[in-house]
Structures are given as structure tokens and as C-alpha cells.
mmCIF file of N, CA and C in Angstrom:
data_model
loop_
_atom_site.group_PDB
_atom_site.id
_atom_site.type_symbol
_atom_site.label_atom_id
_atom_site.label_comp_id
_atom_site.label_asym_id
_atom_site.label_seq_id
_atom_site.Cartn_x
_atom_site.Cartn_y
_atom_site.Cartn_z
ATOM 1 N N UNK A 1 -22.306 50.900 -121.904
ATOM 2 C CA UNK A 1 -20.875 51.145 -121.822
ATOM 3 C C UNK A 1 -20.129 50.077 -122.627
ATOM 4 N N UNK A 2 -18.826 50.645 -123.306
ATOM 5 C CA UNK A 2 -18.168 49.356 -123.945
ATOM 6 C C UNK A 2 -16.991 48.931 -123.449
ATOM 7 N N UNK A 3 -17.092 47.458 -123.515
ATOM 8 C CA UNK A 3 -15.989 47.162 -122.812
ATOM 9 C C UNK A 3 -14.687 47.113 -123.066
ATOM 10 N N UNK A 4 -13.597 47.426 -122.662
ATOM 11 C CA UNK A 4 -12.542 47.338 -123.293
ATOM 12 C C UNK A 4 -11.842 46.625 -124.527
ATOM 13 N N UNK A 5 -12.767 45.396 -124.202
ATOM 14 C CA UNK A 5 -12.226 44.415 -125.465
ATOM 15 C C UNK A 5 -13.184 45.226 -126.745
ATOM 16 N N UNK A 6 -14.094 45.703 -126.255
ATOM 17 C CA UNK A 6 -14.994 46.253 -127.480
ATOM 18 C C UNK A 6 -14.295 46.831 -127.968
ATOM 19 N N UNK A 7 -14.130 48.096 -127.123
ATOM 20 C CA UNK A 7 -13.096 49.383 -128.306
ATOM 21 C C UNK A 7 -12.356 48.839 -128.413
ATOM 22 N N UNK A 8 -10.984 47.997 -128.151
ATOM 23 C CA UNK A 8 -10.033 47.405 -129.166
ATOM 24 C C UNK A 8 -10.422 46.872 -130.229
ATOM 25 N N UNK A 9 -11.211 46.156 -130.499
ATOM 26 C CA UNK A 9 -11.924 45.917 -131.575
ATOM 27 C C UNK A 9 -12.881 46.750 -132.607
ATOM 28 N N UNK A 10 -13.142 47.716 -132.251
ATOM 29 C CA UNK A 10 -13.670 49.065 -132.850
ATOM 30 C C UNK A 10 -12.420 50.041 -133.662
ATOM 31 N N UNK A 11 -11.238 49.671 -132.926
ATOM 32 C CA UNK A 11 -10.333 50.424 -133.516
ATOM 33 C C UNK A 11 -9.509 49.599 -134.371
ATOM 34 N N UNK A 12 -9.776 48.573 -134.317
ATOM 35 C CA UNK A 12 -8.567 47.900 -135.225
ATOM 36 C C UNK A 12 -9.298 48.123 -136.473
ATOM 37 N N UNK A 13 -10.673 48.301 -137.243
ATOM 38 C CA UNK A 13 -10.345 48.254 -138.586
ATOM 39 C C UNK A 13 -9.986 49.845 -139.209
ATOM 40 N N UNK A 14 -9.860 50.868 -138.134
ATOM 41 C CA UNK A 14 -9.034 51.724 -138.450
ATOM 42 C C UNK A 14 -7.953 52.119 -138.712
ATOM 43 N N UNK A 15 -7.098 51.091 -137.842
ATOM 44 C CA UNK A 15 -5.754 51.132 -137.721
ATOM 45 C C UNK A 15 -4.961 50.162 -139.182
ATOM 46 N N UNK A 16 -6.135 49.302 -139.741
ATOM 47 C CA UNK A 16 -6.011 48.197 -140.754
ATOM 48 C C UNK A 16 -6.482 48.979 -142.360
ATOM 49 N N UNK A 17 -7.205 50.413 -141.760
ATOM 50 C CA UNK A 17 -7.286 50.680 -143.715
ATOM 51 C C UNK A 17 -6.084 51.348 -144.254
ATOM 52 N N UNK A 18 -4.970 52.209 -143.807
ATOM 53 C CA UNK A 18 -3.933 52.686 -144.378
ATOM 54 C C UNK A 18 -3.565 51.266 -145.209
ATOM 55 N N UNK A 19 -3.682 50.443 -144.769
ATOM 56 C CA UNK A 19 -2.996 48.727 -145.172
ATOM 57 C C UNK A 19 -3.711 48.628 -146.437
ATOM 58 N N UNK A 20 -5.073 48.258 -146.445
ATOM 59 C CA UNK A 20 -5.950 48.440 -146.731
ATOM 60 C C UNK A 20 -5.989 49.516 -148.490
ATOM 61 N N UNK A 21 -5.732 50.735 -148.211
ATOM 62 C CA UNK A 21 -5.217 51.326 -148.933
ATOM 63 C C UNK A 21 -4.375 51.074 -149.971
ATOM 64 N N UNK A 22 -3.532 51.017 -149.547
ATOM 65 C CA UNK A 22 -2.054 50.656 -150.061
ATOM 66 C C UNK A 22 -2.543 49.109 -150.754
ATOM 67 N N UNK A 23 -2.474 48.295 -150.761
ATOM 68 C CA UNK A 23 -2.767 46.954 -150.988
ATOM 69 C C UNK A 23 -3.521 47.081 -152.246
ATOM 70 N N UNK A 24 -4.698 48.028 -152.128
ATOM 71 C CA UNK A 24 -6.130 47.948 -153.302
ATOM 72 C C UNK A 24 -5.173 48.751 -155.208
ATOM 73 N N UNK A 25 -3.906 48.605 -154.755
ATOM 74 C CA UNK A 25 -3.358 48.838 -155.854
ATOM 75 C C UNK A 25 -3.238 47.347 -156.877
ATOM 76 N N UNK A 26 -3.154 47.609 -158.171
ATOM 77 C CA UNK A 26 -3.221 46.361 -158.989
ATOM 78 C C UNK A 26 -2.473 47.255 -160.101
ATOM 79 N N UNK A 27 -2.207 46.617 -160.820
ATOM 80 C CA UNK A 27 -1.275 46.488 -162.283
ATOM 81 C C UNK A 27 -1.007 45.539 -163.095
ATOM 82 N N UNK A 28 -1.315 45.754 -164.910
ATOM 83 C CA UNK A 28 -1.108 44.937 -165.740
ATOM 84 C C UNK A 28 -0.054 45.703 -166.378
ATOM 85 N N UNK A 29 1.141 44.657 -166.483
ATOM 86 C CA UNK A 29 2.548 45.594 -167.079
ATOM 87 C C UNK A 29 2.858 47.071 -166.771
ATOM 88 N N UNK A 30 3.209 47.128 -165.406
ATOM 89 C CA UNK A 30 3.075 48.285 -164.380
ATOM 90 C C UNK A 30 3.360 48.020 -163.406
ATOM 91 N N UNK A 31 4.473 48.681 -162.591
ATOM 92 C CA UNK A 31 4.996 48.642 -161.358
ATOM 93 C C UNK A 31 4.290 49.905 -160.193
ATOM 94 N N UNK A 32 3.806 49.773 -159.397
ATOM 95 C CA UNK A 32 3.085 50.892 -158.759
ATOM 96 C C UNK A 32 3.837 50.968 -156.864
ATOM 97 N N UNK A 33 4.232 51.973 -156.983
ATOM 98 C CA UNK A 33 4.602 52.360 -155.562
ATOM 99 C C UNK A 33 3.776 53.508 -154.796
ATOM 100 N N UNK A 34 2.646 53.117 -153.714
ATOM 101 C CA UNK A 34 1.398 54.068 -153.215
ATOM 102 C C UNK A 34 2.605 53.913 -151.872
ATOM 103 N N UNK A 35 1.795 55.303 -151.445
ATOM 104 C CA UNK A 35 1.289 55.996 -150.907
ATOM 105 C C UNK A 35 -0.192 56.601 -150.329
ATOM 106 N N UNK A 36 -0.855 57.039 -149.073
ATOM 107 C CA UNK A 36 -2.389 57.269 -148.988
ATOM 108 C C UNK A 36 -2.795 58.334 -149.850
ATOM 109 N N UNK A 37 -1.761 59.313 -150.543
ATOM 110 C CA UNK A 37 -1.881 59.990 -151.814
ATOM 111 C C UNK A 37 -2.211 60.303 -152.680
ATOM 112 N N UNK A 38 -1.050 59.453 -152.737
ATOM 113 C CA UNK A 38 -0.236 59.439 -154.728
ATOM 114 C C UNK A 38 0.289 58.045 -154.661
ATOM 115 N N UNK A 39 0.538 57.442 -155.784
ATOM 116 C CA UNK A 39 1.056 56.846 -156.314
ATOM 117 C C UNK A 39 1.925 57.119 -157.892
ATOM 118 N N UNK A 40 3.550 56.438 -157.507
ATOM 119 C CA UNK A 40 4.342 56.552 -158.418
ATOM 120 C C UNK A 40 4.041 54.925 -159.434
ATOM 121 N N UNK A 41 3.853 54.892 -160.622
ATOM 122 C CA UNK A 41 3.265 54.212 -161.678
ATOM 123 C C UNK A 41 4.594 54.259 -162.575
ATOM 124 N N UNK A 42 5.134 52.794 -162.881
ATOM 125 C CA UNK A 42 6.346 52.811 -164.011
ATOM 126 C C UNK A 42 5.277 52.106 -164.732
ATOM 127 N N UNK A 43 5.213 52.344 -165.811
ATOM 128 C CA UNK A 43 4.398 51.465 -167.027
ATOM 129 C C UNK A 43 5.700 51.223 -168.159
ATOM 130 N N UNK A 44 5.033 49.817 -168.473
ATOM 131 C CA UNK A 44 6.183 48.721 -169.695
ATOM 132 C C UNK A 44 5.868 49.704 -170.580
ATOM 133 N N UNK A 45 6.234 49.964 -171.492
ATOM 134 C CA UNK A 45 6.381 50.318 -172.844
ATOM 135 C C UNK A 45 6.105 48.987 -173.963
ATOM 136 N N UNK A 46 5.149 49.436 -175.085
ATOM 137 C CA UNK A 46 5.457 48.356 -176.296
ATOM 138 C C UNK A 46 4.055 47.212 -175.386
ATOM 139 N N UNK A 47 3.360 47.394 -174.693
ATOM 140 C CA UNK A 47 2.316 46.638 -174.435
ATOM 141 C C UNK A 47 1.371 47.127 -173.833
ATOM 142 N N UNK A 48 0.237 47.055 -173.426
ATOM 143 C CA UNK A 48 -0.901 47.282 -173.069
ATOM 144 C C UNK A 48 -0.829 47.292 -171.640
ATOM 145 N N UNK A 49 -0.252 48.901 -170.776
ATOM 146 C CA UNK A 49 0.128 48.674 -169.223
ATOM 147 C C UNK A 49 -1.008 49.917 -168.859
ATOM 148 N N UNK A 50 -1.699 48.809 -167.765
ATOM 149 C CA UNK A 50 -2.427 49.790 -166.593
ATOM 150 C C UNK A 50 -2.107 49.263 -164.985
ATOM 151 N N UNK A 51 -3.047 50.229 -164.748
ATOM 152 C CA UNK A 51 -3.112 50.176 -162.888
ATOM 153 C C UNK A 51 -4.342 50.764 -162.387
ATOM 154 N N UNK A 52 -4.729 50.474 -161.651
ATOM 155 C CA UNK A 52 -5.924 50.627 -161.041
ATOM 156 C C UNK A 52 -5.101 51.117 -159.345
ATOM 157 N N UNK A 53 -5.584 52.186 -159.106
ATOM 158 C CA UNK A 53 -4.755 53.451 -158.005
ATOM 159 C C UNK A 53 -5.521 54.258 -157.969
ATOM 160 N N UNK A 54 -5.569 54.470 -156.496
ATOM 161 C CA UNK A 54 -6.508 55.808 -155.581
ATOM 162 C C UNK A 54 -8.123 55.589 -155.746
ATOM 163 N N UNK A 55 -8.497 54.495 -156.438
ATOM 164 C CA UNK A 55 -9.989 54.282 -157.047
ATOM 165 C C UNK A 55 -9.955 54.054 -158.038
ATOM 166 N N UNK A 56 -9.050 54.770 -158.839
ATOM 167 C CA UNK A 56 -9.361 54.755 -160.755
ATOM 168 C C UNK A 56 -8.238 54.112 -161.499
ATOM 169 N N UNK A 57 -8.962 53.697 -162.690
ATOM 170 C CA UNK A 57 -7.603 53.095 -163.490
ATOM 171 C C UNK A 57 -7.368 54.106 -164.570
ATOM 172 N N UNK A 58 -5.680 53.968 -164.406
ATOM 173 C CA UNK A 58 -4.720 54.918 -165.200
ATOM 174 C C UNK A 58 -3.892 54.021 -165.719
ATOM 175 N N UNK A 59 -4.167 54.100 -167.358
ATOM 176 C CA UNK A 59 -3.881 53.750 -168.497
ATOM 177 C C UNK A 59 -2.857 54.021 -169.261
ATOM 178 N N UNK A 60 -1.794 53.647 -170.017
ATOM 179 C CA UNK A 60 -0.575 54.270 -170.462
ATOM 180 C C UNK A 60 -1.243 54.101 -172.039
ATOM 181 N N UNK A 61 -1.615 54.915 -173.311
ATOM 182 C CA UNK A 61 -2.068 54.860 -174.425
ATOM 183 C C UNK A 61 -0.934 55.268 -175.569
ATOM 184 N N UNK A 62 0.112 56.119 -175.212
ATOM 185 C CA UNK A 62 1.037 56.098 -176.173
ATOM 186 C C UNK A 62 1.782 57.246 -175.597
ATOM 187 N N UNK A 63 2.875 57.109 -176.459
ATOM 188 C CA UNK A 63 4.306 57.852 -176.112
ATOM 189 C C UNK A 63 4.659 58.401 -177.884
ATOM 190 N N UNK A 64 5.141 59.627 -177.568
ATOM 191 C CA UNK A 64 4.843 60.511 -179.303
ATOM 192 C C UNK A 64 6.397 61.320 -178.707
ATOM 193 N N UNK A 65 7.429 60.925 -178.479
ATOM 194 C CA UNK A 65 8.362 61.797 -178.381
ATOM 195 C C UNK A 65 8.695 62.355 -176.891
ATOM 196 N N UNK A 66 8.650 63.150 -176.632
ATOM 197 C CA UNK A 66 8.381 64.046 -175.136
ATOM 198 C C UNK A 66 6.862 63.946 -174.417
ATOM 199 N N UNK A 67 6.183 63.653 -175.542
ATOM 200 C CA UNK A 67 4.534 63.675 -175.010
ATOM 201 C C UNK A 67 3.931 61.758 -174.637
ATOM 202 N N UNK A 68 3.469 61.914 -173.476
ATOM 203 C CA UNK A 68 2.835 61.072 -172.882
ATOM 204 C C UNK A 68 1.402 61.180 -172.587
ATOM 205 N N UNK A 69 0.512 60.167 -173.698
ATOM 206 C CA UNK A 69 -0.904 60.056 -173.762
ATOM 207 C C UNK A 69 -1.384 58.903 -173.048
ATOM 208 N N UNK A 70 -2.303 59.530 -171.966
ATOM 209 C CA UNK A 70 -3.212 58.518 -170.622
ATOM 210 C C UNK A 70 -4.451 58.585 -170.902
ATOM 211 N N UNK A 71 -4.624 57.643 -169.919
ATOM 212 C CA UNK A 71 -6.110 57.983 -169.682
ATOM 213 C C UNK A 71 -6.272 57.698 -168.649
ATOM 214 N N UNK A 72 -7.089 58.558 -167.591
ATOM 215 C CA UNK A 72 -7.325 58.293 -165.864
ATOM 216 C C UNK A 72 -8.595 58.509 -165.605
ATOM 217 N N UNK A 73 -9.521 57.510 -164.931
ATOM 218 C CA UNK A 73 -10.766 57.279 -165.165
ATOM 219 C C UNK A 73 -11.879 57.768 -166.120
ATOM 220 N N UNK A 74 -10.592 57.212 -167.168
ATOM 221 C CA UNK A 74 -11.575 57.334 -168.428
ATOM 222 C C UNK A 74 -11.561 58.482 -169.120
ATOM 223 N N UNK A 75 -10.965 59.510 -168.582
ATOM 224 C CA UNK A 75 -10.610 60.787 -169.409
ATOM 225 C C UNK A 75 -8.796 60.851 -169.782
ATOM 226 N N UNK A 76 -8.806 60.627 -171.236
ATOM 227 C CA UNK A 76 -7.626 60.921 -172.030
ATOM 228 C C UNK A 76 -6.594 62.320 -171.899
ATOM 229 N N UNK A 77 -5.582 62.622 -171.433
ATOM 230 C CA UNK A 77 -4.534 63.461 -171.477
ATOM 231 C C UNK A 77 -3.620 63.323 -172.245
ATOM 232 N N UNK A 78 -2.757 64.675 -172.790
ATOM 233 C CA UNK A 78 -1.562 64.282 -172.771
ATOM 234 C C UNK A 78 -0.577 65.557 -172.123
ATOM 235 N N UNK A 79 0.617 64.748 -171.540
ATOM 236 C CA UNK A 79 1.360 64.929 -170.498
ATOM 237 C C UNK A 79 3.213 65.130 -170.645
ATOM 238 N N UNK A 80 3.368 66.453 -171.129
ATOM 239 C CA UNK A 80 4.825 66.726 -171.642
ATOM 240 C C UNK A 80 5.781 65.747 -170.359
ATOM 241 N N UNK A 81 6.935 65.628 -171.076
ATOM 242 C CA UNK A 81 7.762 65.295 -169.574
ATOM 243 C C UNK A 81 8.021 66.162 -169.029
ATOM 244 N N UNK A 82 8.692 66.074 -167.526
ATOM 245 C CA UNK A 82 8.926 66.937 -166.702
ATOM 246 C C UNK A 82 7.279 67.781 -166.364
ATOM 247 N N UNK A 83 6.411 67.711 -166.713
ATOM 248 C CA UNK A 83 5.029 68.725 -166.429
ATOM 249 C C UNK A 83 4.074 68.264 -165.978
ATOM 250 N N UNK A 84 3.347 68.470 -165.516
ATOM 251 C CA UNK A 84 1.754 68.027 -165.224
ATOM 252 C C UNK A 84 0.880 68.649 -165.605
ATOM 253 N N UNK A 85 -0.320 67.812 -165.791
ATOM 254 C CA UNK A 85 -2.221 68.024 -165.926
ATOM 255 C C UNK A 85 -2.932 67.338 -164.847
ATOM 256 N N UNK A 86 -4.076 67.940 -165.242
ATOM 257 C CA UNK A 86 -4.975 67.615 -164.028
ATOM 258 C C UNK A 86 -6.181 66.456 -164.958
ATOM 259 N N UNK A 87 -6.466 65.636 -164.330
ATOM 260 C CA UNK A 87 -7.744 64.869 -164.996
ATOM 261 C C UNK A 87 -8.693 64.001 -163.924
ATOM 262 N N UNK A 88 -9.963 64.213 -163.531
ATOM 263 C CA UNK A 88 -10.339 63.716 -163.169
ATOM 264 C C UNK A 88 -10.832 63.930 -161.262
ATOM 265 N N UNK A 89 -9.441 65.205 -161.195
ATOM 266 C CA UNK A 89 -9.911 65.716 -159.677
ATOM 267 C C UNK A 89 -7.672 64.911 -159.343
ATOM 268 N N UNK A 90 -7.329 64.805 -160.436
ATOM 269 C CA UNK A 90 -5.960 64.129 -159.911
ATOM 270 C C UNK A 90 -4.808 65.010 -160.788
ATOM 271 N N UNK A 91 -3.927 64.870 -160.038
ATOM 272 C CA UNK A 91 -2.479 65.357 -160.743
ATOM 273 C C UNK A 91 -2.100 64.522 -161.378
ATOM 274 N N UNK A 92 -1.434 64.753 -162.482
ATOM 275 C CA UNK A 92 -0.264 63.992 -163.215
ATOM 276 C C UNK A 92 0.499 64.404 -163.822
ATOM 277 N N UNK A 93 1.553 64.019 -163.251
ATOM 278 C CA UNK A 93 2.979 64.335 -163.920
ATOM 279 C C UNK A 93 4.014 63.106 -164.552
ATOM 280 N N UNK A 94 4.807 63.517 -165.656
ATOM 281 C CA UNK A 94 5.701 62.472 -165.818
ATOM 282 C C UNK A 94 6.672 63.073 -165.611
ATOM 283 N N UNK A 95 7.175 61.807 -164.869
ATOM 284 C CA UNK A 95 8.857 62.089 -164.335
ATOM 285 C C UNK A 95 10.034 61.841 -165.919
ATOM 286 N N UNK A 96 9.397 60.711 -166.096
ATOM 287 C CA UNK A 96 10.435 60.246 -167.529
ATOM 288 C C UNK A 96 9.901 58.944 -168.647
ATOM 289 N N UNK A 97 10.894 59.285 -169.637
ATOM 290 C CA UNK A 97 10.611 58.503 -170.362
ATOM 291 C C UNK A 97 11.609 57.481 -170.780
ATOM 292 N N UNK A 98 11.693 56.677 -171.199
ATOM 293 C CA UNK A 98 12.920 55.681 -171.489
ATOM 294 C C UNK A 98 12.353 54.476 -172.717
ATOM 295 N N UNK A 99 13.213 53.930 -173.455
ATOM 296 C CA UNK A 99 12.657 52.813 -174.530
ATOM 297 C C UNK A 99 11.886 51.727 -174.018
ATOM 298 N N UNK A 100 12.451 51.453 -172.357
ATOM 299 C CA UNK A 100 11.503 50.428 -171.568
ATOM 300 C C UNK A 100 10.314 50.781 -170.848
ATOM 301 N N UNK A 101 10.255 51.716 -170.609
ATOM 302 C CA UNK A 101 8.972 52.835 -169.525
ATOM 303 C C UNK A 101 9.056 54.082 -169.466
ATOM 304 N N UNK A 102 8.031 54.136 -168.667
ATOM 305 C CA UNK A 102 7.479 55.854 -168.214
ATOM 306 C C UNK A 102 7.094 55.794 -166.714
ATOM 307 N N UNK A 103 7.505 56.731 -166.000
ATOM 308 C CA UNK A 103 7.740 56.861 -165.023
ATOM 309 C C UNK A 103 6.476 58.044 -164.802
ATOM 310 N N UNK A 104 5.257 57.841 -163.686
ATOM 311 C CA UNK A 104 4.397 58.852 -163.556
ATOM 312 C C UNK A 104 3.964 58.736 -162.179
ATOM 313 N N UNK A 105 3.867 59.946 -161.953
ATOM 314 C CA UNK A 105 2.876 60.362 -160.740
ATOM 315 C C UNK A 105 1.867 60.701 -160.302
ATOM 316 N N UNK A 106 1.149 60.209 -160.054
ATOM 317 C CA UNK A 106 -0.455 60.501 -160.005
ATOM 318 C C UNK A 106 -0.896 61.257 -158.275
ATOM 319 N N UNK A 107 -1.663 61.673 -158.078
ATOM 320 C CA UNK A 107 -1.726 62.134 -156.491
ATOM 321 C C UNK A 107 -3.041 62.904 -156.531
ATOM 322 N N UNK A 108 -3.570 62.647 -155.842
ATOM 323 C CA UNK A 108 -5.169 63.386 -155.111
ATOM 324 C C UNK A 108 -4.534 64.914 -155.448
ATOM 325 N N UNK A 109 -5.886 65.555 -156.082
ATOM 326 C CA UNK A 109 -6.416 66.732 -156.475
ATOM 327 C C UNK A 109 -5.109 67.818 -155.257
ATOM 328 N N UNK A 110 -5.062 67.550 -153.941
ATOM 329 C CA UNK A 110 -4.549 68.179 -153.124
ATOM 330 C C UNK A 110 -3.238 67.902 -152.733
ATOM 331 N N UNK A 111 -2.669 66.896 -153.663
ATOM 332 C CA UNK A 111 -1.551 66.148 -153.240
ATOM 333 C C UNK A 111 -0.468 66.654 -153.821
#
């Protein structure tokens, strides 16, 4: 039988991975706002911006006008504004573009 203090302790590193989650986000010249999801990704413009989100790193490779070229674990897209593709088992969409960033959304296959 377990004792009470056991299962409190059995449950806390459950209650600690949403945290957990959220946290295992990183970015080089990239602002990232998660979710257990998706994550919303602003990438710098004019430098070399990634993030590492949901498991995989998503890459900003160039901007051609309306079209936005990624790469998300390692497989290359490109991504009209306002639209989405799929790469990798993930959504992506760009919200926008601007002379300073790009604004994107990434989210689990079901998200």
C-alpha cells in the first residue's frame, strides 16, 4: 500500500511537466510564446533566427515578398502569408510579415 506522502509525491512530477513543457522552449533571435500545442514564434529578420519548440527546431531561411521560407525539423517550406503548410506532422502558418519580423504559428499535427 502507498502511503500518502507517497502518492503526493508520485503526482507531483505530473503536475510539474505542463511547466516542464513550456520552459523546453529556446530561441536564437526569436521570441517564442508556447502553449502544450502550438507555439507562436516572432523571428528577427536580417539574421540567423531559430527556436527549438514542441521537440523540433524551426528555422526562419528567408523572406521573398509575401512568401516565407522555413525549415522545421529539417524539412524546408515555403509559407504564403495569411496560409498554412504542413511539415513534419506540424502546422504552419504565417500570421505576418514586417521589415523587423515574421510572425508564425506552429502547432501539433491536431492543433
Amino acid at each position: 500500500m502507498i502511503s500518502p506522502v507517497g502518492r503526493k509525491l508520485a503526482v507531483l512530477p505530473l503536475l510539474l511537466l505542463p511547466l516542464g513543457a513550456l520552459a523546453a522552449c529556446s530561441s536564437e533571435n526569436a521570441q517564442t510564446d508556447c502553449t502544450v500545442n502550438a507555439c507562436t514564434v516572432t523571428f528577427d529578420r536580417g539574421v540567423e533566427a531559430s527556436a527549438s519548440i514542441l521537440g523540433v527546431k524551426a528555422e526562419l531561411v528567408s523572406v521573398q515578398g509575401q512568401n516565407v521560407t522555413m525549415r522545421i525539423a529539417g524539412q524546408q517550406i515555403t509559407v504564403p502569408v495569411g496560409e498554412g503548410e504542413q511539415a513534419e506532422g506540424f502546422n504552419v502558418s504565417v500570421q505576418s510579415v514586417t521589415q523587423e519580423n515574421v510572425v508564425v504559428k506552429i502547432s501539433n499535427g491536431g492543433g
